Tab-separated table of C-alpha atoms and ligand atoms in Angstrom:
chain	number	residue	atom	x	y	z
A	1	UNK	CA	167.534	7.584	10.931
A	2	UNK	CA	164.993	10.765	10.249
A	3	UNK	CA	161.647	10.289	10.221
A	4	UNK	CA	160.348	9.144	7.255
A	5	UNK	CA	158.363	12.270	5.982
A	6	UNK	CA	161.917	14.416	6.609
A	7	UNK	CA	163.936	15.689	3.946
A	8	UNK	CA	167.353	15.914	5.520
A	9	UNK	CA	169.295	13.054	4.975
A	10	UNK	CA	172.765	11.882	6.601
A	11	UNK	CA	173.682	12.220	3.016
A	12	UNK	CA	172.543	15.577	2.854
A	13	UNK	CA	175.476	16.784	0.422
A	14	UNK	CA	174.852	20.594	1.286
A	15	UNK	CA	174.974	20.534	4.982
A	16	UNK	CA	177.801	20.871	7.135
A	17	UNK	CA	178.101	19.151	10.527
A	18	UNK	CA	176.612	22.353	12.601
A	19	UNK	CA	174.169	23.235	10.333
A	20	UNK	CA	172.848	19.765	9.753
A	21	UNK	CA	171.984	19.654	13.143
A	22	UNK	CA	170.497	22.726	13.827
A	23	UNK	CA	168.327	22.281	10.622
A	24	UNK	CA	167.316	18.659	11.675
A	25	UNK	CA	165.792	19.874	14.805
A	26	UNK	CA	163.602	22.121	13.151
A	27	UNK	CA	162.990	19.253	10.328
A	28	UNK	CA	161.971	17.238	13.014
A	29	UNK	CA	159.318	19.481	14.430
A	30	UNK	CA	157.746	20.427	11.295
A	31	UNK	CA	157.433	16.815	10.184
A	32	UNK	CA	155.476	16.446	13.509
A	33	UNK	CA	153.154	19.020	12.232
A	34	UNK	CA	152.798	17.382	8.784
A	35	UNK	CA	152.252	14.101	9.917
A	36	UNK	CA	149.483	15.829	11.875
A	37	UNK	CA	148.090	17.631	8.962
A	38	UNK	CA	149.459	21.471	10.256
A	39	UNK	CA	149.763	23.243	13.639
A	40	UNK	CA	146.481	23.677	15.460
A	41	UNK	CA	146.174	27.558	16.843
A	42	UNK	CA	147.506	26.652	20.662
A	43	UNK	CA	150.439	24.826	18.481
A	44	UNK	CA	151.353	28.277	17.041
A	45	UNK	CA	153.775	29.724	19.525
A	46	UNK	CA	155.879	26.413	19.546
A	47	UNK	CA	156.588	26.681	15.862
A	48	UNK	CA	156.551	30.306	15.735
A	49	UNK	CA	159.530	30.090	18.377
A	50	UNK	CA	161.609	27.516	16.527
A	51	UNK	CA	161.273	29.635	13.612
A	52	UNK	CA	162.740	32.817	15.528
A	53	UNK	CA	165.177	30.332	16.618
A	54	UNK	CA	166.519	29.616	12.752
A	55	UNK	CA	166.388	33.250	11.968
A	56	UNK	CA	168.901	33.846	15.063
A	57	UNK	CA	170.905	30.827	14.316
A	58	UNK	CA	171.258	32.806	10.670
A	59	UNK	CA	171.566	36.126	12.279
A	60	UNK	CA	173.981	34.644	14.398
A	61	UNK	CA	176.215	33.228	11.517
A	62	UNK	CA	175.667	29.751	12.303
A	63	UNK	CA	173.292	28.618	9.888
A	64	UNK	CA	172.996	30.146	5.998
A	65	UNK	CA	170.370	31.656	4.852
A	66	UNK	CA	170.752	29.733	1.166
A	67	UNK	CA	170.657	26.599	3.265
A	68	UNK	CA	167.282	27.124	5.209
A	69	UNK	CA	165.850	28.151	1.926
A	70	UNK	CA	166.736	24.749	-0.151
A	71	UNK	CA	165.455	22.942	2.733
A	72	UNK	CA	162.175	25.188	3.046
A	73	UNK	CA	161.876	25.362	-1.084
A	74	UNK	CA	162.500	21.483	-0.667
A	75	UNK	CA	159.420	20.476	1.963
A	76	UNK	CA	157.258	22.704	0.553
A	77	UNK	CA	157.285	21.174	-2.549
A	78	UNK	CA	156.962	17.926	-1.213
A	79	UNK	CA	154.510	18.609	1.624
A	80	UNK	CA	152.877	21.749	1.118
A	81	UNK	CA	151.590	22.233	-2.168
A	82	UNK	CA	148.591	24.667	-3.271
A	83	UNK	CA	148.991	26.401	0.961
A	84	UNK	CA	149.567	30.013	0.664
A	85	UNK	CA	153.405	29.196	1.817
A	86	UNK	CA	153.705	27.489	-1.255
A	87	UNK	CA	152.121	30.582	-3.443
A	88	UNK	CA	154.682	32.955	-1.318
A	89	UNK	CA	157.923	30.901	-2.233
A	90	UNK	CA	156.650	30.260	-5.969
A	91	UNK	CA	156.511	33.997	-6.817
A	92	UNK	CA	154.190	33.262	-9.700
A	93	UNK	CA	154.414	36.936	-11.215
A	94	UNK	CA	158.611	36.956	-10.832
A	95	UNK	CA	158.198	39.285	-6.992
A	96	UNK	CA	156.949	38.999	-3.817
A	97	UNK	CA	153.623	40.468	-2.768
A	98	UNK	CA	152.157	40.758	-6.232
A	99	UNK	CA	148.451	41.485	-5.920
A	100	UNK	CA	147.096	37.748	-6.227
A	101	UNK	CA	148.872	36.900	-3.128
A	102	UNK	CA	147.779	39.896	-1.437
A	103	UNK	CA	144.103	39.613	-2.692
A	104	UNK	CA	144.647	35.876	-1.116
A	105	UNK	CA	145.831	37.475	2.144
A	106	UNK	CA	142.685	39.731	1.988
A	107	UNK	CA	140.299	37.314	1.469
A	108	UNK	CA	142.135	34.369	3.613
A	109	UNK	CA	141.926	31.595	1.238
A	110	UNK	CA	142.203	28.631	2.543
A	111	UNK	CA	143.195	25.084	0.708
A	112	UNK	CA	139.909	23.285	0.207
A	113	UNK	CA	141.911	20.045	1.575
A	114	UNK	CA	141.588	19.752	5.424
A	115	UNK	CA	145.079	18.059	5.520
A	116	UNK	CA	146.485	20.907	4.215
A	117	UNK	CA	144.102	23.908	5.469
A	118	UNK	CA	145.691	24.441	8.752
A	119	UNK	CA	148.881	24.992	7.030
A	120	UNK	CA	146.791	28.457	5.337
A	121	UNK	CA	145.005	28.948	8.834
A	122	UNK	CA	148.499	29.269	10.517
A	123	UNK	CA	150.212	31.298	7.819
A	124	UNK	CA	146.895	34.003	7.838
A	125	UNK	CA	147.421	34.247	11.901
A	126	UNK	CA	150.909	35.614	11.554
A	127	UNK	CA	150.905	39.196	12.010
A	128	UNK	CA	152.165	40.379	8.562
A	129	UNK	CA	148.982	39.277	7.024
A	130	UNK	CA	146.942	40.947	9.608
A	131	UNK	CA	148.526	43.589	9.068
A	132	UNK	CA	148.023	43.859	5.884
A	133	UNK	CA	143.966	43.422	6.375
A	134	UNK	CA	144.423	46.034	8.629
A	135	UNK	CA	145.993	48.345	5.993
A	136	UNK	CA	142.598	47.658	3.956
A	137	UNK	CA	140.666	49.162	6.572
A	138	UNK	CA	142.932	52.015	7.464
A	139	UNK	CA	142.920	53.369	3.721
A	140	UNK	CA	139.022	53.021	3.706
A	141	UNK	CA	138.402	54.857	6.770
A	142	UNK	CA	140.662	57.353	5.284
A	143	UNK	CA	138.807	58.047	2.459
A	144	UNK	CA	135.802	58.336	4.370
A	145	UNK	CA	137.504	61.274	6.685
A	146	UNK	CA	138.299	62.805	3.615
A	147	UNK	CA	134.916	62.442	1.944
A	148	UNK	CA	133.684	64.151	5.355
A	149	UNK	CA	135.724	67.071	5.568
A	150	UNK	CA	135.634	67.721	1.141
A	151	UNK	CA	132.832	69.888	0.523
A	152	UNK	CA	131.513	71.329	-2.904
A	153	UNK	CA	130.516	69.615	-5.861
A	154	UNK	CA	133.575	68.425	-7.537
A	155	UNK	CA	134.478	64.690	-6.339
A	156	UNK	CA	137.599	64.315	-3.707
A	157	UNK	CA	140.404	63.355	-6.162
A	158	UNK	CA	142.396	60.244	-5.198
A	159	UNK	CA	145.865	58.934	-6.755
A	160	UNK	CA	146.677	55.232	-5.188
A	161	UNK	CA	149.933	54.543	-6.247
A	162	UNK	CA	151.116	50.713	-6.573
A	163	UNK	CA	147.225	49.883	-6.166
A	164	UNK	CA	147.765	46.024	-6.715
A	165	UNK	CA	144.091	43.844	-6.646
A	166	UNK	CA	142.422	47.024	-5.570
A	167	UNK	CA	140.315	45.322	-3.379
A	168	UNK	CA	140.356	48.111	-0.918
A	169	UNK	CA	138.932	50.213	-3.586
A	170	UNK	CA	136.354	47.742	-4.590
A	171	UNK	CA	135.319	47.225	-1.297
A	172	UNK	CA	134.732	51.078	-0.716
A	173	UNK	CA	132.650	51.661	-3.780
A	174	UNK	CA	130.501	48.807	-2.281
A	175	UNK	CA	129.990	50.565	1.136
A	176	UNK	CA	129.359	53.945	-0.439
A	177	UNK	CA	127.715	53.276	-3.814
A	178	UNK	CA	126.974	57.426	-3.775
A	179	UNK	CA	130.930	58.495	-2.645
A	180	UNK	CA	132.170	61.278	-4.902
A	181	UNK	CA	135.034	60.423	-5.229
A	182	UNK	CA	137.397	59.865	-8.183
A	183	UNK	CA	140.426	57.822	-8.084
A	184	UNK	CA	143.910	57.498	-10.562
A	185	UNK	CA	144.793	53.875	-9.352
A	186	UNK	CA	148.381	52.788	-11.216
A	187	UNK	CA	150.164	49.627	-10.985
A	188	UNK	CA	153.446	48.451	-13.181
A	189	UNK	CA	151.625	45.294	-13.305
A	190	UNK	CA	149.303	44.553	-16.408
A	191	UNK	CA	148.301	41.557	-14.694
A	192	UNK	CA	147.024	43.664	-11.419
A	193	UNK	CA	145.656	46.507	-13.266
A	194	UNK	CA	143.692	43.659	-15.535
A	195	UNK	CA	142.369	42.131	-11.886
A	196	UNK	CA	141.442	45.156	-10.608
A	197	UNK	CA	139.814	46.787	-13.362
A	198	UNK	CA	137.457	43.061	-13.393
A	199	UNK	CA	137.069	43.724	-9.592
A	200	UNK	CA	136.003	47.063	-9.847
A	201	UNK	CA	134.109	47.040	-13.079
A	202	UNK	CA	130.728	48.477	-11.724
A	203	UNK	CA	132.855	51.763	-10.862
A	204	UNK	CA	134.845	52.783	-13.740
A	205	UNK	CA	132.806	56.182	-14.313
A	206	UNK	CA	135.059	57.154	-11.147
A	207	UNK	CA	137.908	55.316	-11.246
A	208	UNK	CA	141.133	55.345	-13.732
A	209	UNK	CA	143.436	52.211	-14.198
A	210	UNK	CA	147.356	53.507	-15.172
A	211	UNK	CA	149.302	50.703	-16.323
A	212	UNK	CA	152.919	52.515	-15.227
A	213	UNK	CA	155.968	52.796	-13.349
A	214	UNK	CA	155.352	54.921	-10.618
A	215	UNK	CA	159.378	55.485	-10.753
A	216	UNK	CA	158.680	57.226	-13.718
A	217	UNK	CA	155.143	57.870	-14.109
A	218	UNK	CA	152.601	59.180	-11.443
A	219	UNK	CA	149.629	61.641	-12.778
A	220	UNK	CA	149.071	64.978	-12.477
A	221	UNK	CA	145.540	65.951	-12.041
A	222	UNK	CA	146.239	67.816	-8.212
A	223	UNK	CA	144.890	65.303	-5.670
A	224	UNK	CA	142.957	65.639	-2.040
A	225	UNK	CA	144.748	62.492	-0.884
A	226	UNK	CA	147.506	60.710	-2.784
A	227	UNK	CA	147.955	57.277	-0.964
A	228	UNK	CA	150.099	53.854	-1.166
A	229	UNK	CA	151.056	50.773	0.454
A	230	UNK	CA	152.822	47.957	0.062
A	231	UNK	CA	155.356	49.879	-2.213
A	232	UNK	CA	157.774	52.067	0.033
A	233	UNK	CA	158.730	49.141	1.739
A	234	UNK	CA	160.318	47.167	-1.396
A	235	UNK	CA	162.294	50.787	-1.985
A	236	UNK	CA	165.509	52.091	-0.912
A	237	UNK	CA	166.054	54.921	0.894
A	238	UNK	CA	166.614	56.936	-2.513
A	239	UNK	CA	163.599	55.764	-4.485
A	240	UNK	CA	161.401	56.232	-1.438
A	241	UNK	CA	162.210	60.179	-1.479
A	242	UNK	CA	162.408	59.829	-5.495
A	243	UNK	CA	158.629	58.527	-5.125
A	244	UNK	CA	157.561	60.746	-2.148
A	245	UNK	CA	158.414	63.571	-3.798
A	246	UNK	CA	156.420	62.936	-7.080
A	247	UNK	CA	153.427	62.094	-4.667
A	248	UNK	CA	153.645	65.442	-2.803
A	249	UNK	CA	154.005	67.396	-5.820
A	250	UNK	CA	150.799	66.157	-7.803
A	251	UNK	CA	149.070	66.921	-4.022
A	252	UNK	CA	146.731	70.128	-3.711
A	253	UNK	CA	148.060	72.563	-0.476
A	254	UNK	CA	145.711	71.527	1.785
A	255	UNK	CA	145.570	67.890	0.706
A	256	UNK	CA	147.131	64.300	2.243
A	257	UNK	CA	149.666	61.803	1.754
A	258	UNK	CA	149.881	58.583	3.020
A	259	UNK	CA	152.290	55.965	2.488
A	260	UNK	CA	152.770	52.372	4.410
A	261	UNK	CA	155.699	50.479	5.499
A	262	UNK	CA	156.320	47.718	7.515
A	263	UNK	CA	157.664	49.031	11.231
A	264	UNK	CA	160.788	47.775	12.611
A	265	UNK	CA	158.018	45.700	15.089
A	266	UNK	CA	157.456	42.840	12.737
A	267	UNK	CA	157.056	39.621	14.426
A	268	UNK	CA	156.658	37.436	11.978
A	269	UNK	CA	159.764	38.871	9.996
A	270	UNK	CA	161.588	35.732	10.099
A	271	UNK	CA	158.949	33.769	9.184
A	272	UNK	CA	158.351	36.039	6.172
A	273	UNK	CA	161.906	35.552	5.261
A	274	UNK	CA	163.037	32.612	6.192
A	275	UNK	CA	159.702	30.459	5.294
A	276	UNK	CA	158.532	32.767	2.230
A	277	UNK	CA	161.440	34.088	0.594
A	278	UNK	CA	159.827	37.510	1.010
A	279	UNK	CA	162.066	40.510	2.050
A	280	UNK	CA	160.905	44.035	3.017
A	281	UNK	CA	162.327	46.981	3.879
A	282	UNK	CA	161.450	47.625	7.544
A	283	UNK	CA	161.738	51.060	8.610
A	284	UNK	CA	161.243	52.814	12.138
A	285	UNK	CA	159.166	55.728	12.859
A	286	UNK	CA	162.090	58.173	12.846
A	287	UNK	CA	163.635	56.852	9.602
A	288	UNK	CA	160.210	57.758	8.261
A	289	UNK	CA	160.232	60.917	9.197
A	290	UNK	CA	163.343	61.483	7.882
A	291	UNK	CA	163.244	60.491	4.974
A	292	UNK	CA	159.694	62.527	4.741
A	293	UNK	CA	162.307	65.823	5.716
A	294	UNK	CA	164.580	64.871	2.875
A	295	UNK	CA	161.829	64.753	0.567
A	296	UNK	CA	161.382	68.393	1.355
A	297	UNK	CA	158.270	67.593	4.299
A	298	UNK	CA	158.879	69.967	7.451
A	299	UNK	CA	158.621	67.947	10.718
A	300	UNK	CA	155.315	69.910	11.752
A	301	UNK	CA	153.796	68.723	8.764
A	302	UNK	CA	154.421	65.203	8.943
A	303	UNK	CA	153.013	62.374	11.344
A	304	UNK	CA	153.604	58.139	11.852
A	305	UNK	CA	150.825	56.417	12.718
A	306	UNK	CA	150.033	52.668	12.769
A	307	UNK	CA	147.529	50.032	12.230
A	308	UNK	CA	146.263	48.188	15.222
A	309	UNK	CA	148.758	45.238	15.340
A	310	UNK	CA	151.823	47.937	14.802
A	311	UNK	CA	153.325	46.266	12.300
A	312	UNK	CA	152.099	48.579	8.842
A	313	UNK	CA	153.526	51.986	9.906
A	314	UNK	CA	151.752	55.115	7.900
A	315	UNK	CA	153.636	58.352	7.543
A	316	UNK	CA	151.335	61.278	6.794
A	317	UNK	CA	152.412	64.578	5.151
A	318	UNK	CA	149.772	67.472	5.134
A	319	UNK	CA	150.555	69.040	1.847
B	401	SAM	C1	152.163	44.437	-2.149
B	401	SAM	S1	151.168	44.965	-3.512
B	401	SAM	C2	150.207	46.224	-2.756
B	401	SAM	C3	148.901	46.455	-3.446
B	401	SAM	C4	147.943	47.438	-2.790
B	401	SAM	N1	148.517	48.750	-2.601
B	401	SAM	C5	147.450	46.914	-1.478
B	401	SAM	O1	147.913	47.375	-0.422
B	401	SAM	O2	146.580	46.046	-1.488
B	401	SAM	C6	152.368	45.843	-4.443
B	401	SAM	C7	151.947	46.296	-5.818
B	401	SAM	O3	152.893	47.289	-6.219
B	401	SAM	C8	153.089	47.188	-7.598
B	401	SAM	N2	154.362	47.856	-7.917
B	401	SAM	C9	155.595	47.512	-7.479
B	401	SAM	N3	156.514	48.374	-7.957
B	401	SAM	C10	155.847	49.283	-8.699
B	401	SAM	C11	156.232	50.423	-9.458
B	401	SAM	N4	157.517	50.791	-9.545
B	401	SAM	N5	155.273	51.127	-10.121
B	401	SAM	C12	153.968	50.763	-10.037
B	401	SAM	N6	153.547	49.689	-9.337
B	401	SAM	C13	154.466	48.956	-8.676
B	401	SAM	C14	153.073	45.697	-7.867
B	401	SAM	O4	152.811	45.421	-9.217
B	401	SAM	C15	151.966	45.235	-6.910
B	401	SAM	O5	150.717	45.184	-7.557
């Protein structure tokens, strides 16, 4: 008999024999943790291992993907509902990472019910969100080298492509009330350019909200820095160089460009997957560069460097 919180059934009609078992083991462990109201941080490696385990079992052929996803889609609905898994999996804007989740991630909400909290502690601890937190700090300490080396009266000009919640850029203005510094922020997203401009309403004298398709869209006003994350990685190979190259050609000689994507060194890839329906393109440090040759960089002008958990790579061109 499973336990009575499970969802797997010996009638489960979409299960075969081997991947009925494999799945109830891992049902049986996370029922454990519901029944206990979420993993407690020294629980973290023992779930964080069985959930490696799945994503081998599906790397391995053994278990399908569209199987571990009805039965995550299926507990989370029953168990989980309102935790930032939930939010993940439900996609409320039709993609993954849209900027409410990520403004979630920045600001770790938690579910205001303590049965359901730990759920939200666990999934902030992982290292893709941390990463991402990082990659708040790495673009504002970024903007402050750039502030320090721009002299002259005109304001450093900034284009942030795919700029989501903008917290990042509200956050800045708040540190540095006197920055001079002028920013083209543009997101497909009416929804995130709406958020942000609400966010960053005391700033609008220096900032400008573009409500566009960076795949056919990015502005042209000749930038010290042109900067995004969070967007290559969703890309192929050919609309990374497609986008690349319109960010390196609206860059001044002399000026920056930054772009994220998740390294190759993800741990919590298959949780991210396999949990929250949320694929990336991961790319290594040499693809990166690569692709930045292809996009017409030469090597000595381009550089990968990382964020301090290693999982947000960020190439840099010098225009
Ligand atoms: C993961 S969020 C990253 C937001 C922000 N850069 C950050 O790091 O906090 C991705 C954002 O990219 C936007 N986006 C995705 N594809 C886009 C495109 N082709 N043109 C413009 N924005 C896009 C989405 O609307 C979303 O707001």
């Amino acid at each position: 008999m499973p336990p009575p919180y499970s969802i797997l059934t010996d009638e489960s009609p979409v299960l075969n024999r081997r991947e009925s078992h494999l799945l109830r083991s891992f049902d049986e462990l996370l029922h454990d943790f519901i029944i206990r109201g979420g993993p407690q941080p020294p629980e973290y490696s023992v779930l964080n291992r069985a959930i490696r385990h799945l994503g081998d079992s599906v790397r391995g052929g053994s278990l399908s993907q569209e199987e571990v996803s009805l039965y995550i889609q299926e507990v989370t609905e029953k168990h989980l509902q309102g935790t930032m898994q939930a939010e993940a999996l439900a996609q409320k804007y039709g993609y993954s990472g849209d900027f409410e989740i990520i403004d979630h991630i920045y600001t770790r909400k938690t579910h205001s019910d303590p049965s359901l909290r730990l759920w939200d502690l666990y999934f902030h601890s992982q290292a893709a969100p941390v990463a991402v937190r990082n990659r708040k700090g790495y673009f504002q300490d970024l903007l402050q080298k750039h502030l320090e080396q721009h002299s002259g009266p005109e304001p450093l000009q900034v284009l942030n492509v795919a700029s989501g919640p903008s917290r990042d850029v509200h956050e800045f203005y708040l540190n540095h009330p006197q920055a001079n510094l002028q920013m083209d922020c543009v997101d497909m997203d009416a929804h995130a350019i709406a958020y942000a401009q609400r966010l960053c309403a005391p700033w609008t004298e220096r900032l400008r909200f573009h409500h566009r398709n960076v795949l056919r869209f990015v502005p042209t006003r000749g930038y010290h820095l042109t900067w995004s994350a969070g967007l290559f990685d969703y890309l192929s190979d050919r609309l990374f160089i497609h986008v690349l190259k319109a960010m390196m050609s609206v860059t001044q000689p002399g000026g920056e460009v930054v772009v994220g994507n998740f390294s190759d060194f993800n741990p919590s890839r298959d949780y991210m997957e396999l949990l929250g329906r949320w694929q990336l393109v991961h790319r290594s440090q040499e693809t990166l560069l690569a692709l930045a040759e292809r996009a017409g960089a030469a090597p000595d002008q381009t550089e990968v460097q990382w964020e301090a958990e290693g999982v947000n790579y960020f190439l840099h061109i010098r225009c």
